[in-house]
CSV table of C-alpha atoms and ligand atoms in Angstrom, one decimal:
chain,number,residue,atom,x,y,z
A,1,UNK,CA,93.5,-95.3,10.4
A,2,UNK,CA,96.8,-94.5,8.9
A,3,UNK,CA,95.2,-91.1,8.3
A,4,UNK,CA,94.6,-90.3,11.6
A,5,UNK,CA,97.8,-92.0,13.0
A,6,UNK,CA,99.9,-89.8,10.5
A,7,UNK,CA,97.9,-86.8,11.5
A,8,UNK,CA,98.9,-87.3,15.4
A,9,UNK,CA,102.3,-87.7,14.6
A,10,UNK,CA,102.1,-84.5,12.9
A,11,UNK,CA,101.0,-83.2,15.8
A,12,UNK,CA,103.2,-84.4,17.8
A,13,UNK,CA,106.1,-83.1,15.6
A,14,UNK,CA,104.8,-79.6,15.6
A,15,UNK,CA,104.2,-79.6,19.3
A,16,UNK,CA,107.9,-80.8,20.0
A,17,UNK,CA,109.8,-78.6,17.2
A,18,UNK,CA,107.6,-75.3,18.3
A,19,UNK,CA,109.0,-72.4,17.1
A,20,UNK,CA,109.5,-69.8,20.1
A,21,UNK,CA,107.4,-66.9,19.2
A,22,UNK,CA,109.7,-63.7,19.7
A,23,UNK,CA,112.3,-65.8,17.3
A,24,UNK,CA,109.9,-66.2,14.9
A,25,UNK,CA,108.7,-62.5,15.0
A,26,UNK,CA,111.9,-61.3,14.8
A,27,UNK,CA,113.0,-63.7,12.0
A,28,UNK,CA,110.6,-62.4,9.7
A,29,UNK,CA,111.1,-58.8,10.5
A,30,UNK,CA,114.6,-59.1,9.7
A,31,UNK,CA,113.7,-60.6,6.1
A,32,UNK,CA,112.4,-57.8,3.9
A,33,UNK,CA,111.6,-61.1,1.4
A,34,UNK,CA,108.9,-62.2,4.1
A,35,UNK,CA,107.8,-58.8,5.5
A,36,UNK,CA,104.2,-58.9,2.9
A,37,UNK,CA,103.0,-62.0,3.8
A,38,UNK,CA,99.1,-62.4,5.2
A,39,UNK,CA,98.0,-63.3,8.4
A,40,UNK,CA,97.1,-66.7,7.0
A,41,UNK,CA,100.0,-67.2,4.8
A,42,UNK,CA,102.4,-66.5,7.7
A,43,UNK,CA,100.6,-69.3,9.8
A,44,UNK,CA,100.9,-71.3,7.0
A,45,UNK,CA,104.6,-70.5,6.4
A,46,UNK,CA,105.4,-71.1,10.2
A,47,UNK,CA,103.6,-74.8,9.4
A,48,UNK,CA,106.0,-75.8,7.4
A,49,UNK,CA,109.0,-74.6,8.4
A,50,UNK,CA,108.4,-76.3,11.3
A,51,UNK,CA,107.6,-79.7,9.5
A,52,UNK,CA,111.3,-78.7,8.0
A,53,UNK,CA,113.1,-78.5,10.8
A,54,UNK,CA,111.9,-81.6,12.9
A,55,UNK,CA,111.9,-83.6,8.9
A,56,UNK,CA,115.3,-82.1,8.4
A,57,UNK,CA,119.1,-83.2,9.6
A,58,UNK,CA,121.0,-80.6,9.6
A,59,UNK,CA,124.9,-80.9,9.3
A,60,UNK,CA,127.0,-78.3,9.7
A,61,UNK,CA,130.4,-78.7,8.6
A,62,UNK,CA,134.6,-77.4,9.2
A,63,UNK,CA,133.5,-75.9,12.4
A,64,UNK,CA,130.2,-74.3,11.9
A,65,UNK,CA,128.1,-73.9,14.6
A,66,UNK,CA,124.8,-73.6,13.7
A,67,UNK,CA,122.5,-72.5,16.3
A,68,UNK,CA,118.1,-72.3,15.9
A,69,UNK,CA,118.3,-68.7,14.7
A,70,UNK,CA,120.6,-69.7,12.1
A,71,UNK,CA,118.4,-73.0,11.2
A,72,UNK,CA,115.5,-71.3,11.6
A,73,UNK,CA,117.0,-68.7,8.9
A,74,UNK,CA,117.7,-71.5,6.3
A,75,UNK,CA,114.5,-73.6,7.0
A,76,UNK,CA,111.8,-70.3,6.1
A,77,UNK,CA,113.5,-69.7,3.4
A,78,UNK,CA,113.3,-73.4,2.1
A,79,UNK,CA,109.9,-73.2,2.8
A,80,UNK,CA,108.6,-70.2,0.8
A,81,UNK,CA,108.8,-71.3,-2.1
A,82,UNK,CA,106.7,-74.6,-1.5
A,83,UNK,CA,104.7,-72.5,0.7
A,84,UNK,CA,101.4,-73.1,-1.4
A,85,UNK,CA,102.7,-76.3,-3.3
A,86,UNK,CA,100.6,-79.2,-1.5
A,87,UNK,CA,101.6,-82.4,-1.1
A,88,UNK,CA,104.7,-83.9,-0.7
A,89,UNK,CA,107.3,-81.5,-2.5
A,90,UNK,CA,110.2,-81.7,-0.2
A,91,UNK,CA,109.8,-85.3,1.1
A,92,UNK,CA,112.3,-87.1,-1.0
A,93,UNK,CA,115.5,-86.2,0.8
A,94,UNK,CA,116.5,-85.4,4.3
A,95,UNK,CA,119.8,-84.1,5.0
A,96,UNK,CA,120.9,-80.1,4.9
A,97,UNK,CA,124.8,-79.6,4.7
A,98,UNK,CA,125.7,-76.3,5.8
A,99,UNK,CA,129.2,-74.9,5.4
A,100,UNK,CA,130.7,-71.6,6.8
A,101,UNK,CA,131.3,-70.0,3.3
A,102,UNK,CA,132.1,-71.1,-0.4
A,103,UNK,CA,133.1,-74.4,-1.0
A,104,UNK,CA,135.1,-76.2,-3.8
A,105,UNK,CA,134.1,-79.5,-5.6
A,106,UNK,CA,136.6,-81.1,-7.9
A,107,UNK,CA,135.2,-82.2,-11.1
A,108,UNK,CA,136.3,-84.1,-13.9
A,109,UNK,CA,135.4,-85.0,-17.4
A,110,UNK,CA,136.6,-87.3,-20.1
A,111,UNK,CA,136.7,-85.1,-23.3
A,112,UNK,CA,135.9,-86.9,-26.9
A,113,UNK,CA,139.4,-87.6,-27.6
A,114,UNK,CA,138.8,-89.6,-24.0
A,115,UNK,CA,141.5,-87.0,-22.9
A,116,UNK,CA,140.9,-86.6,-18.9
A,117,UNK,CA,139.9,-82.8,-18.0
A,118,UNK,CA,140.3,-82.3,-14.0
A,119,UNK,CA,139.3,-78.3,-12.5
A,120,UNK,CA,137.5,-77.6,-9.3
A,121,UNK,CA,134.6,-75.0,-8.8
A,122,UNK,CA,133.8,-72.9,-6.1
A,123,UNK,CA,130.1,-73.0,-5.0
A,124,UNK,CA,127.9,-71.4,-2.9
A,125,UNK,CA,125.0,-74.0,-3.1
A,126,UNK,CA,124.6,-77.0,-4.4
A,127,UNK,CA,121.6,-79.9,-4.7
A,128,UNK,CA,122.3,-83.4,-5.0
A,129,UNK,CA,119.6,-85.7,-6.8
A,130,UNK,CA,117.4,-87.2,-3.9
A,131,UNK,CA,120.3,-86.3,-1.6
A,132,UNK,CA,121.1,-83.5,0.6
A,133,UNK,CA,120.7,-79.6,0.2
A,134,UNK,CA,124.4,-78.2,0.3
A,135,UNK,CA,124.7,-74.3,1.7
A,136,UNK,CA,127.4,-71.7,2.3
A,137,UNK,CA,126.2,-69.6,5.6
A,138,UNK,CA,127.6,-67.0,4.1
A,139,UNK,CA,125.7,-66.9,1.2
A,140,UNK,CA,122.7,-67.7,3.5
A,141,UNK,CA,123.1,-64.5,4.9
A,142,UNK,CA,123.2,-62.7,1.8
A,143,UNK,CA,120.0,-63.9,1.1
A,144,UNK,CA,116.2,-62.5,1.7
A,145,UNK,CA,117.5,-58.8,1.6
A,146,UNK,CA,115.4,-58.2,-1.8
A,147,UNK,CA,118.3,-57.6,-3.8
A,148,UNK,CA,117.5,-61.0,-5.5
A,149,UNK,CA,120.3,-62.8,-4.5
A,150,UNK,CA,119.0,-66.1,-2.7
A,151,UNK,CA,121.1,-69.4,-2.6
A,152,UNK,CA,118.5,-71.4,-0.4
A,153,UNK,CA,115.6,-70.6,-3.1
A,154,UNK,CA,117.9,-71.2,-6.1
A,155,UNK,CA,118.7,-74.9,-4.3
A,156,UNK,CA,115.3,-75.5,-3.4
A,157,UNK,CA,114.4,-74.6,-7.3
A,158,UNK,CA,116.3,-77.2,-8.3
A,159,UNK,CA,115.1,-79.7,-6.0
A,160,UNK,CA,111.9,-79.2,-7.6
A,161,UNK,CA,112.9,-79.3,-10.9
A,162,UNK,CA,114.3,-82.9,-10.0
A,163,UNK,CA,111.3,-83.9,-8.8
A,164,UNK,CA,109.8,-85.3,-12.6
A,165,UNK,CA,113.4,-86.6,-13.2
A,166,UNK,CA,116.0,-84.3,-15.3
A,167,UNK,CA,117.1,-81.2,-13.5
A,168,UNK,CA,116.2,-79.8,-17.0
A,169,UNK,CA,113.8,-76.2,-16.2
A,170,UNK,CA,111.1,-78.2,-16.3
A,171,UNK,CA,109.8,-78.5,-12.7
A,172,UNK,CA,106.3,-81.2,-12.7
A,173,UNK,CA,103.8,-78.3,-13.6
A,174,UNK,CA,100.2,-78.8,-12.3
A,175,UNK,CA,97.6,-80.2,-14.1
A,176,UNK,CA,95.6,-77.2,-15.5
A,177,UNK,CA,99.3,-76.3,-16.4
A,178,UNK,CA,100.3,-76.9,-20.0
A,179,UNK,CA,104.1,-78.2,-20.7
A,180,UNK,CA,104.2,-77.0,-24.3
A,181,UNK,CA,103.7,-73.2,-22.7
A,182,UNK,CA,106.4,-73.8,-20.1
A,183,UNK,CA,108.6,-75.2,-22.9
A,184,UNK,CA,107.9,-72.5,-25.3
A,185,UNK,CA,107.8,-69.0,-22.8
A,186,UNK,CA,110.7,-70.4,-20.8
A,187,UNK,CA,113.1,-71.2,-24.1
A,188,UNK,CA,112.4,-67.7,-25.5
A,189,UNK,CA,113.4,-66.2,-22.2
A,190,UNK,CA,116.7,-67.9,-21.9
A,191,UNK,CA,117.8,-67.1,-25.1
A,192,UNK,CA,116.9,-63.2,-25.0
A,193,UNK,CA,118.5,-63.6,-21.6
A,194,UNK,CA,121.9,-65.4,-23.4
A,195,UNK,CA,121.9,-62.6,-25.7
A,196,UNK,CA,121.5,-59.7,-23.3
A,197,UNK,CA,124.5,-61.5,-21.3
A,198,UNK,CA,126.7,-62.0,-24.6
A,199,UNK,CA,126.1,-58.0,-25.9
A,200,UNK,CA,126.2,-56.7,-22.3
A,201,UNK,CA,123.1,-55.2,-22.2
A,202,UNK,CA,121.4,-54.9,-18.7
A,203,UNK,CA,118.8,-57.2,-17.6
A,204,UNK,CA,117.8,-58.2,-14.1
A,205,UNK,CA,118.8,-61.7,-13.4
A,206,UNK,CA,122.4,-62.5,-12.4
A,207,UNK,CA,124.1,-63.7,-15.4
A,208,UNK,CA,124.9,-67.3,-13.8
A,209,UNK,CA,121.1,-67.4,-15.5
A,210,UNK,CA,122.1,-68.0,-19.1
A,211,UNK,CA,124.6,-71.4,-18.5
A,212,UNK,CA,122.1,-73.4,-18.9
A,213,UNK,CA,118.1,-73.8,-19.0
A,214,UNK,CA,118.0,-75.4,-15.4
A,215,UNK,CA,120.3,-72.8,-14.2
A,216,UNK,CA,118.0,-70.3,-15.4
A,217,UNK,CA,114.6,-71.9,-13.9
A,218,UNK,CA,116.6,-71.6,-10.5
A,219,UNK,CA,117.9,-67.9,-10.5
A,220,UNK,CA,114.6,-66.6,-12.0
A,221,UNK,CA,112.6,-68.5,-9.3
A,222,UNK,CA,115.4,-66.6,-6.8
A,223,UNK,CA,114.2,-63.3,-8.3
A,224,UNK,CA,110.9,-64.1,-8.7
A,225,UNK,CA,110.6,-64.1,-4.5
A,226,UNK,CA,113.3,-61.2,-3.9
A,227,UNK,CA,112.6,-58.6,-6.7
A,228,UNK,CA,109.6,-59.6,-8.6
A,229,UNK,CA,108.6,-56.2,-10.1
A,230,UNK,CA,112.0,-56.7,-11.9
A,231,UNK,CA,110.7,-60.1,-13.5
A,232,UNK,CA,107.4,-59.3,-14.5
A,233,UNK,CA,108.7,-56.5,-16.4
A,234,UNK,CA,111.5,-57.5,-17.9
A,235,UNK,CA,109.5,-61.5,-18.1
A,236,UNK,CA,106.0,-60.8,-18.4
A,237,UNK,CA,104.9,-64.1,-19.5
A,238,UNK,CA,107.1,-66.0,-18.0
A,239,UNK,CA,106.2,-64.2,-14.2
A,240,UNK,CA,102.5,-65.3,-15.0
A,241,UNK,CA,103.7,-69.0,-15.3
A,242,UNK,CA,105.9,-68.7,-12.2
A,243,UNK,CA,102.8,-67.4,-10.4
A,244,UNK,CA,100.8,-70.8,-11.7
A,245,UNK,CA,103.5,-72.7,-10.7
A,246,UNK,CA,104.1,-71.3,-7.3
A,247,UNK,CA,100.9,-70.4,-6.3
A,248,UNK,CA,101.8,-66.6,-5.0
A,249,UNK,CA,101.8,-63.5,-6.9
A,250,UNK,CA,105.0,-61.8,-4.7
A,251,UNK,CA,104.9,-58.6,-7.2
A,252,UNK,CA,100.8,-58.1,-5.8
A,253,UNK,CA,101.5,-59.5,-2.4
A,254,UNK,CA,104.3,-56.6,-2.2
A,255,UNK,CA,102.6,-53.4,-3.8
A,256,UNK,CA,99.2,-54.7,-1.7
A,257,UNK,CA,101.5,-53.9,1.7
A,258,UNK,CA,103.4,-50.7,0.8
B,301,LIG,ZN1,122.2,-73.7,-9.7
């Protein structure tokens, strides 16, 4: 009974939020990140990102207007990565903040001397535990050009890292997945990463990568989408666990189409 019921108010949802089909055409044509995906995959894709935008509340914020192209930009995005993650991945929070650029949040921290420390960082992105997605635009429009830049994928990273608690690089892995490989491939990876970063040697991820472990999880993941020839050479092993963990194989998916 409930099945059903839920079922028909999927239903409903998709039939109301519809996605108009020249928009969504021209959406993905304008997205190098999206221009390899199958027919079926592209169904699929256009599933969910309609789930996200009727699910979603979208705030935009200091004047932004943010029209159905632009939400419809954000929401595709969101939704490639989970694109073959089933269940209930992006149910626990609601709300996506969108600013017109880079944003500053004022931090604090009470040092060990308990001596009060006050700065404030510029952002382009930021995910709040169980609580909204928080965008620039303009960084939203930097994104998907296949240069491996992407702030909505780097967000939506960390929201599934959350997911098993800690935003720690561990992201709740499958159950044919094992955690002592994530653990071990993923360690060795960030610290030839912070060591490439320290001697200034070139490597493929943005340097942001090495502050922390979760950091890293979230710009590989951004690569892994927009330039993942790049990862699976430079990150052989740790490519083959993103493909476990996402489900898609972008680095086939791409050489398969050109
Ligand atoms: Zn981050």
């Amino acid at each position: 009974m409930f099945r059903h019921w839920h079922r028909l108010r999927e239903k409903r949802l998709l039939e109301r939020h519809r996605i108009d089909e020249a928009l969504w055409r021209h959406t993905l044509r304008d997205l190098p990140l999206l221009r390899d995906l199958s027919a079926a995959e592209d169904e699929r894709l256009r599933h969910l990102t309609t789930l996200f935008l009727a699910r979603k509340r979208f705030e935009p914020v200091l004047g932004l207007q943010l029209d159905q192209p632009m939400r419809l930009l954000i929401a595709v995005q969101a939704c490639l990565p989970i694109l073959n993650l089933d269940g209930e991945w992006d149910r626990d929070w609601r709300t996506v903040i969108v600013y017109p650029g880079e944003f500053i949040r004022p931090r604090s921290e009470v040092d060990a001397a308990g001596v009060m420390h006050e700065w404030s960082e510029v952002l382009s992105g930021e995910s709040w535990d169980r609580g909204p997605l928080v965008l620039s635009w303009a960084d939203v429009e930097a994104s998907g050009h296949g240069e491996g830049y992407n702030v909505v994928i780097h967000e939506m990273a960390h929201k599934l890292d959350a997911l098993n608690g800690e935003t720690d690089g561990l992201p709740p892995l499958h159950p044919d997945m094992r955690v002592s490989d994530w653990t071990r491939v993923f360690r060795a990876a960030f610290e030839k990463l912070v060591s490439a970063v320290e001697r200034d040697q070139p490597q493929p991820l943005d340097p942001y990568a090495a502050e922390s472990p979760a950091e890293f999880f979230a710009v590989i993941s951004e690569a892994f989408f927009e330039t993942p020839g790049l990862v699976k050479a430079f990150y052989p092993p740790v490519y083959s666990l993103l493909v476990e963990f996402y489900r898609q194989d972008p680095a086939t998916r791409l050489a398969s189409r050109t």
